[in-house]
XYZ file of C-alpha atoms in Angstrom:
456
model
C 68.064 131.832 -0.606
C 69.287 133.394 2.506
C 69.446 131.758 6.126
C 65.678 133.014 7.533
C 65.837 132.291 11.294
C 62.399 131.008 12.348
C 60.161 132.890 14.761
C 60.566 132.183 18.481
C 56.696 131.667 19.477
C 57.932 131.113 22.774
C 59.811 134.327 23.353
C 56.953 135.741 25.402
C 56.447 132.783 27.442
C 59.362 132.332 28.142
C 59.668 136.040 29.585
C 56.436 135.256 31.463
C 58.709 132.342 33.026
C 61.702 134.123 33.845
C 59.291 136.937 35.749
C 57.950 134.406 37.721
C 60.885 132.999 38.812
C 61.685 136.826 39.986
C 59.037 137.178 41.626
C 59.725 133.651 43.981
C 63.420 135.534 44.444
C 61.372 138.084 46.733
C 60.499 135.649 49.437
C 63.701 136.025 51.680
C 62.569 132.299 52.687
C 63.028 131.131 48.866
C 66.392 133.107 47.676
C 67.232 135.567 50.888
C 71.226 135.857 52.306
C 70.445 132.631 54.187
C 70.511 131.156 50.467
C 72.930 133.151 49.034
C 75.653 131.859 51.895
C 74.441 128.356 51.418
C 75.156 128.121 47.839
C 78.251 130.281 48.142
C 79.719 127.826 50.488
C 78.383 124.942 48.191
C 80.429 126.294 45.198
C 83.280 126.696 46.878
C 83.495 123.110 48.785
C 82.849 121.742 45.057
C 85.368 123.677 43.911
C 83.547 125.477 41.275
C 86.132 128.811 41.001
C 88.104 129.595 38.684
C 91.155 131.771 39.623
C 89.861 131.327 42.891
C 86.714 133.380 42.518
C 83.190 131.690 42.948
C 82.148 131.390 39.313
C 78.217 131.566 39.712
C 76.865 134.371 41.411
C 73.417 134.345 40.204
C 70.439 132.801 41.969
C 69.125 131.837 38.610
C 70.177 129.863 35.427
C 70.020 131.198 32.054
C 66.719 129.703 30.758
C 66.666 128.166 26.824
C 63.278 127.049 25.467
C 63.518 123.685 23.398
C 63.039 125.728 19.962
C 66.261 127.894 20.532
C 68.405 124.672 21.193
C 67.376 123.158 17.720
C 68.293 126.402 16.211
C 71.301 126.386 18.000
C 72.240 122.919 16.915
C 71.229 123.416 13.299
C 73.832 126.392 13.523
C 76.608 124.534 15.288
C 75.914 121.567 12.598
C 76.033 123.952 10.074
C 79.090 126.068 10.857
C 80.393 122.131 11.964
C 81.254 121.372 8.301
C 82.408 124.463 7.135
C 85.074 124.890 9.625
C 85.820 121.392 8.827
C 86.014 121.737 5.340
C 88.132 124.987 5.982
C 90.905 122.825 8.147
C 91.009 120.195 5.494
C 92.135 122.765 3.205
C 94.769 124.230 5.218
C 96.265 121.109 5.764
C 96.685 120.612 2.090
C 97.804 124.506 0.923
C 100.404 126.462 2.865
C 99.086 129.741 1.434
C 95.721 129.465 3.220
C 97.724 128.202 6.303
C 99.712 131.073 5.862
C 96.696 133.602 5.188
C 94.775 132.301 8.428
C 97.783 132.998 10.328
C 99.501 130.055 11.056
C 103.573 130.060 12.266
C 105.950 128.206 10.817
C 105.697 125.904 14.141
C 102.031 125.802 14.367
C 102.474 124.370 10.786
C 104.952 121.883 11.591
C 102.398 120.771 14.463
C 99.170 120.879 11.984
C 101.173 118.577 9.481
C 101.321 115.510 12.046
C 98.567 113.167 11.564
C 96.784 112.919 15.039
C 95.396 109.063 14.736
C 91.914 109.990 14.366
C 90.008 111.930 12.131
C 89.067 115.787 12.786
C 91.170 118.570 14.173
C 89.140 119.287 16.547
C 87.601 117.573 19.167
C 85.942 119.644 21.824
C 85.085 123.348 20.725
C 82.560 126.606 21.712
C 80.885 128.811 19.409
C 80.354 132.023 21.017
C 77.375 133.790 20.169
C 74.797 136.744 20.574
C 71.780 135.008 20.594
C 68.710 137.442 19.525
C 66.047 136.126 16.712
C 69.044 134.010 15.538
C 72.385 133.335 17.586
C 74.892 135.624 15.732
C 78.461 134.380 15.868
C 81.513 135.928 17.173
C 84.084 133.986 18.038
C 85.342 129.813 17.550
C 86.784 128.586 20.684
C 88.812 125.704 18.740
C 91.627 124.829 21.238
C 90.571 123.603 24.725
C 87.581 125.738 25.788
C 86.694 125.487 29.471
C 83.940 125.092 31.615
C 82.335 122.144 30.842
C 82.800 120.651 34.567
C 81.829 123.763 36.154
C 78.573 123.789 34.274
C 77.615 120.269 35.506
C 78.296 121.013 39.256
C 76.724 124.488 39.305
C 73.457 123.273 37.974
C 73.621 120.244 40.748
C 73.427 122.899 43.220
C 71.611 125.202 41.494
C 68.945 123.254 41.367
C 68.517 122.302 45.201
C 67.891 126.016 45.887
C 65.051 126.551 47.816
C 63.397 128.612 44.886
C 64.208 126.519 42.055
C 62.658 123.856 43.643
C 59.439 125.787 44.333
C 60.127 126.382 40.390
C 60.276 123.172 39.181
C 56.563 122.737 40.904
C 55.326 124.907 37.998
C 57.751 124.575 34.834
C 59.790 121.037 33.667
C 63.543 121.693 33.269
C 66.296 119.861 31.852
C 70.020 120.237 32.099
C 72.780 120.295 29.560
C 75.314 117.973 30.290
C 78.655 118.553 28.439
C 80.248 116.840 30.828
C 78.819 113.877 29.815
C 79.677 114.818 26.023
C 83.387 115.155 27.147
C 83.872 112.290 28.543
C 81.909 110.363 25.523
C 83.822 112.328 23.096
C 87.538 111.342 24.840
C 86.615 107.967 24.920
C 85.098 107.985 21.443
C 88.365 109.551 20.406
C 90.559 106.742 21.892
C 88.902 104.039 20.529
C 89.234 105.619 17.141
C 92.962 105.980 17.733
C 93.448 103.043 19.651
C 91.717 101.033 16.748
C 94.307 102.363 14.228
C 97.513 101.882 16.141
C 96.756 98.377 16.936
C 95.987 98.882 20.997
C 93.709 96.899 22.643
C 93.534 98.795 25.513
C 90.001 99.701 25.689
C 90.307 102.173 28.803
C 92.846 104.682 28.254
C 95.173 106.438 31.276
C 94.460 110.184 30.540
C 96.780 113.255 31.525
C 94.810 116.823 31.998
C 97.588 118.776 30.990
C 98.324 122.402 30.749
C 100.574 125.179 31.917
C 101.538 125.048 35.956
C 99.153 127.456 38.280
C 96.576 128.055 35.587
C 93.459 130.163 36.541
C 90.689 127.010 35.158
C 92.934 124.333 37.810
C 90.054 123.909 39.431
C 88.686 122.607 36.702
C 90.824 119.786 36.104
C 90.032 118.403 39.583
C 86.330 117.965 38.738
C 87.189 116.581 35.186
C 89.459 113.667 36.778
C 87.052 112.820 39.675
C 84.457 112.479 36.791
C 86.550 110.055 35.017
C 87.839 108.604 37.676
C 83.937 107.842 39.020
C 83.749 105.775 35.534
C 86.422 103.700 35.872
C 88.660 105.887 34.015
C 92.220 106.112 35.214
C 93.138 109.630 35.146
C 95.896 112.769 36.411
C 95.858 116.604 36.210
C 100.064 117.509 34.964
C 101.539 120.157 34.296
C 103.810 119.822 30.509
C 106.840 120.244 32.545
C 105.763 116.809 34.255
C 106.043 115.199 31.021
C 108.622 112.825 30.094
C 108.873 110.766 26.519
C 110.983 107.633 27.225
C 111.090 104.065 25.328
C 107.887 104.984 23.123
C 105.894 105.929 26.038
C 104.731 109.382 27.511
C 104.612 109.685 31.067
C 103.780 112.027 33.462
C 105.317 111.416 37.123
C 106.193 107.881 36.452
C 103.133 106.744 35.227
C 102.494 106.021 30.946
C 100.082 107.919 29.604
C 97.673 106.891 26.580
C 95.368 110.151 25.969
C 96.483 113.316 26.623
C 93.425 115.898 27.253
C 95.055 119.382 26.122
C 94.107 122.209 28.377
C 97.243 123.873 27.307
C 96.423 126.204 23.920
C 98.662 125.702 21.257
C 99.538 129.513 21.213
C 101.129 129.239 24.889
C 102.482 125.746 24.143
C 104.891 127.542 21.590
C 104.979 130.434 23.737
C 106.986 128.556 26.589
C 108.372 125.485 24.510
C 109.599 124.531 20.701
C 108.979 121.137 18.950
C 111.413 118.972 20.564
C 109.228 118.960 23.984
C 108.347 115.151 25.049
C 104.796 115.721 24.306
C 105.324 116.642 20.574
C 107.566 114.246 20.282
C 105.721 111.576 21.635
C 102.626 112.717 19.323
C 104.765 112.855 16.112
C 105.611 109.023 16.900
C 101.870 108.450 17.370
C 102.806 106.993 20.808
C 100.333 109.041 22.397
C 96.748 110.511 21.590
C 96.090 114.166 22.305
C 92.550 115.616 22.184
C 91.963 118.231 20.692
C 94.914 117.922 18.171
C 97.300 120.124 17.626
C 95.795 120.909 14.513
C 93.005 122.778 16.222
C 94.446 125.894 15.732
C 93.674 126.104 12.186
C 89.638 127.001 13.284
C 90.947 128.608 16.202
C 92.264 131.378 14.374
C 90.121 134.667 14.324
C 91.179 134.965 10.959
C 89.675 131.506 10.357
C 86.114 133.432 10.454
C 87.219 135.688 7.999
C 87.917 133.109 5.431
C 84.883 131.224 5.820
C 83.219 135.077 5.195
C 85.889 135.306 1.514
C 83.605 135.122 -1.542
C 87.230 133.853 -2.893
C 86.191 130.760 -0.743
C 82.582 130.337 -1.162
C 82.909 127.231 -3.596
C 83.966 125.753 -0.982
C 81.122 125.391 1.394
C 77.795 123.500 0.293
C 74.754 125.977 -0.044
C 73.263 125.783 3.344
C 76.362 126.282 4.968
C 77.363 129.429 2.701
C 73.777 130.697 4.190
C 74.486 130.169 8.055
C 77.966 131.805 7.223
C 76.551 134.666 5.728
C 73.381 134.561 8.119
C 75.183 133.900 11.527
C 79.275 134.736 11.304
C 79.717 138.345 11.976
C 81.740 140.182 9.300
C 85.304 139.290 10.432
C 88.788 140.681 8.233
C 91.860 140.830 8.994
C 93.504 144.715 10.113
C 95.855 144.521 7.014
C 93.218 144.099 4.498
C 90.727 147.074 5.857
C 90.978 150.663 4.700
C 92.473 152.916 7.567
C 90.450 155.880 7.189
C 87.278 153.787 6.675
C 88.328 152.182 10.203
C 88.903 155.838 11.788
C 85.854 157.128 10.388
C 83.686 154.829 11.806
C 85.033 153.319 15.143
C 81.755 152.938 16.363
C 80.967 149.955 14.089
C 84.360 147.952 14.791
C 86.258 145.909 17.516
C 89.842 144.947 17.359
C 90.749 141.719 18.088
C 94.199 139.864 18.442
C 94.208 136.920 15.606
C 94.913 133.982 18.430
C 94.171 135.632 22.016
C 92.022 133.766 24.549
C 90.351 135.705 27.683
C 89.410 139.019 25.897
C 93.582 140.266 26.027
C 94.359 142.465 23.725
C 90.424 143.744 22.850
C 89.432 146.935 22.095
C 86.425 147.826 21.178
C 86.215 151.143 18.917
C 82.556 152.195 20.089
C 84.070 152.031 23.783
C 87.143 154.269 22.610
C 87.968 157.722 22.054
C 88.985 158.957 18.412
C 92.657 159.300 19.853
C 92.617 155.752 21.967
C 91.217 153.911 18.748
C 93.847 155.418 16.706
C 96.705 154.721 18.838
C 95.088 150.883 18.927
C 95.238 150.607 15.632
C 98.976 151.866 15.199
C 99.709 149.373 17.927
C 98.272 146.871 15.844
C 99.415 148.167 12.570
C 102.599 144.941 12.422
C 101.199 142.960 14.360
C 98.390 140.017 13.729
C 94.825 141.458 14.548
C 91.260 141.342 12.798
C 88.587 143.852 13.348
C 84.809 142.459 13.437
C 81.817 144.299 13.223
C 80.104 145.703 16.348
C 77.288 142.742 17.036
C 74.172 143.938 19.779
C 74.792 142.505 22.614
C 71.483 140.389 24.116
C 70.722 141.314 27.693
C 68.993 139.250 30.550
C 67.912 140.331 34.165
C 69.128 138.370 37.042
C 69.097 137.928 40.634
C 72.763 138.515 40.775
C 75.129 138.644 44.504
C 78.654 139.180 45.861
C 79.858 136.040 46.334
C 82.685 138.013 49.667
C 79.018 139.985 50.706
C 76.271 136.729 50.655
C 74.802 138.490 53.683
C 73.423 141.538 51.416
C 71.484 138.921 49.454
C 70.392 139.241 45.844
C 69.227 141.744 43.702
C 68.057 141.913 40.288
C 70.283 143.388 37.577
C 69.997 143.724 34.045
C 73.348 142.670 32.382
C 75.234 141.379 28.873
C 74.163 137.676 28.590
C 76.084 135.774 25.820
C 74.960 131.975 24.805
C 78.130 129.797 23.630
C 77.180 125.836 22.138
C 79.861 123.088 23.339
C 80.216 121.348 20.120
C 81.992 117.656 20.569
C 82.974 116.153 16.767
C 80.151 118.556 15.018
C 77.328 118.169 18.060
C 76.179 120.160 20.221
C 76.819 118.807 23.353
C 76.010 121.402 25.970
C 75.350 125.597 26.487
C 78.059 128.306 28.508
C 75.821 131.622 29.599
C 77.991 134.217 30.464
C 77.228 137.489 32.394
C 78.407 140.734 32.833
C 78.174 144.308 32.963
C 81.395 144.829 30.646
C 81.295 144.691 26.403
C 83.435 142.125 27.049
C 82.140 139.367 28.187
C 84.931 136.906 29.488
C 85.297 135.063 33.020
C 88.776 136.416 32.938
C 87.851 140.171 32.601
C 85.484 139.887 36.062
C 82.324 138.272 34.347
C 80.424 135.078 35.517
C 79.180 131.680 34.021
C 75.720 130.478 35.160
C 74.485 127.285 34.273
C 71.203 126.923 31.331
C 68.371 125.200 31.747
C 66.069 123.860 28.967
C 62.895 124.848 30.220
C 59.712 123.811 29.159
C 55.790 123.858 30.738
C 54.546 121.181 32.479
């Protein structure tokens, strides 16, 4: 029996709401420059940017009716265990390790046992989301955004027209930052409860490389746990020190360590004798996600859950959502060359562990001779191609965030819908927008908050 996504009855309400909204956009007095500046300026003193750019530059969220959500979360469940079951294997046979595209370092790091159960702790799903949310990529190691989503939808929904909004339609935010900071305390105790601490409130580093473009982040993560009673510090891994069984970080110990820093640019810039690994092999310090996340993080990950080598391995409803919702995914080495040439127009190339859409090209954007020379580029190195997925599309009331005088004008544009999933949950929803195939924050697109929205 094959995954049947159910019907979305409220597909044509919920256009009816989105037009409305539009059509309060038009009075200047509800969403005119005035507005615009106003929530500009409120992004910015909240320090919602990333790279310094303004990171919402619509004057309306991405709406999600209640029915899409459960769909969403029976997917994320779904998908959940599989990738699970996927990572337990790895763990336990080199050759899969191996075949997903693991280093010999990467396996060294996925062999230490992290003090709690699961590899990963905090991941996305990135998705097309038509009749049925159609899977592209698994965000395993430190996705961001989960702060900025919380703090644009505060302000988001003071605007003068979402409050005339909420007169006529109920809405409900999403809050994965809540989830995160459940899910790194849930994570401690589990840890904490093994290695004998009774330190019920841990001291947590945000940690990751210096000057990265998501620092602002990090700021709004701390002051949340901070505002909770939860001693915490944004450091960089050269601030970290391993002396006398204790990680610190500019002289103070640290007990949780919330990685920022992917474990692809961790070995990039350091090898296995850096205090933080050695501090986590001695299970004198608990890092969330693990190390081990890169197993799922893997591009080539999807393409093993799609092997009909593997399907034994996955209980029946979850070998329908793979085959339902997980685009077709193999790696460059196993895929017929000419078959590839012949039909660019079906395939994108994508590095096996890249984050921010480097190293993407997409063969229905490319020439004959430009998808040729990407695949000889590619020919020794570690890539998977994926079929070409439809991208969904959304109208907006979109602005320039250096322009808020010219107000805001509605454009049609790529909309993507990615599930925060904390431990197998779905904790929270990322829309991104742009005009670009590629939809990515770091390659000039936005993030907009979502809104559950239902009728009064």
């Amino acid at each position: 029996m094959a995954f049947v996504a159910p019907v979305m009855r409220d597909d044509a309400w919920l256009a009816r709401a989105v037009d409305r909204y539009h059509e309060l956009c038009a009075d200047e007095r509800l969403a005119g420059p005035d507005v615009v500046a106003a929530f500009v300026k409120g992004q910015l003193d909240a320090g919602l940017t990333f790279g310094g750019v303004v990171q919402c530059r619509s004057l309306r969220p991405a709406f999600i009716t209640r029915e899409r959500v459960d769909t969403l979360r029976n997917a994320v469940s779904s998908l959940w265990r599989a990738f699970k079951t996927l990572e337990e294997r790895a763990l336990r046979d080199e050759s899969l390790a191996v075949e997903i595209g693991l280093s010999a370092d990467e396996r060294a790091l996925a062999a230490i046992d992290p003090g709690y159960d699961d590899a990963t702790i905090v991941s996305r799903l990135d998705t097309y989301f038509r009749d049925a949310p159609r899977v592209l990529e698994y965000n395993a190691d430190s996705p961001a955004g989960m702060s900025y989503q919380a703090g644009q939808a505060a302000l988001m929904q003071r605007l003068p027209v979402m409050t005339r909004f909420r007169s006529e339609f109920r809405l409900q935010d999403l809050r994965a930052d809540i989830a995160l900071r459940e899910t790194l305390l849930g994570v401690w105790r589990e840890f904490a409860s093994r290695k004998g601490i009774r330190t019920s409130t841990p001291v947590i580093a945000i940690v990751d490389l210096a000057g990265a473009a998501s620092g602002a982040e990090f700021q709004l993560v701390a002051r949340d746990l901070e505002s909770h009673g939860i001693p915490a510090l944004i450091a960089t891994s050269e601030d970290l020190t391993y002396r006398a069984g204790k990680l610190q970080a500019r002289g103070r110990d640290i007990d949780l360590v919330y990685k920022r820093l992917l474990v692809a640019d961790f070995l990039a810039h350091y090898d296995l004798h850096h205090p933080l690994v050695e501090a986590y092999a001695a299970g004198a310090v608990c890092v969330a996600s693990s190390f081990r996340c890169t197993i799922a993080h893997k591009k080539k990950a999807l393409s093993a859950l799609l092997d009909p080598r593997h399907s034994a391995w996955f209980a029946a409803e979850e070998r329908r959502t793979i085959g339902a919702l997980v685009a077709r995914t193999f790696s460059l080495a196993s895929v017929n060359r000419q078959a590839l040439e012949a039909d660019r127009q079906s395939w994108g190339l994508k590095p096996n562990d890249a984050h921010g859409g480097e190293g993407v090209t997409l063969g229905w954007e490319s020439d004959a001779a430009q998808w040729r020379a990407s695949l000889d580029a590619a020919r020794n190195g570690d890539y998977v191609v994926q079929e070409r997925v439809e991208p969904t599309f959304g109208s907006y009331p979109v602005f320039d965030a250096l322009r808020p005088g010219d107000g805001a004008s509605l454009r049609t544009l790529i909309e993507d819908c990615n599930a925060y999933v904390f431990r197998g949950s779905l904790g929270g929803i990322l829309t991104r927008l742009s005009d670009a195939a590629v939809v990515n924050v770091s390659q000039g697109g936005q993030a907009i908050p979502t809104l559950i929205i239902e009728p009064l």
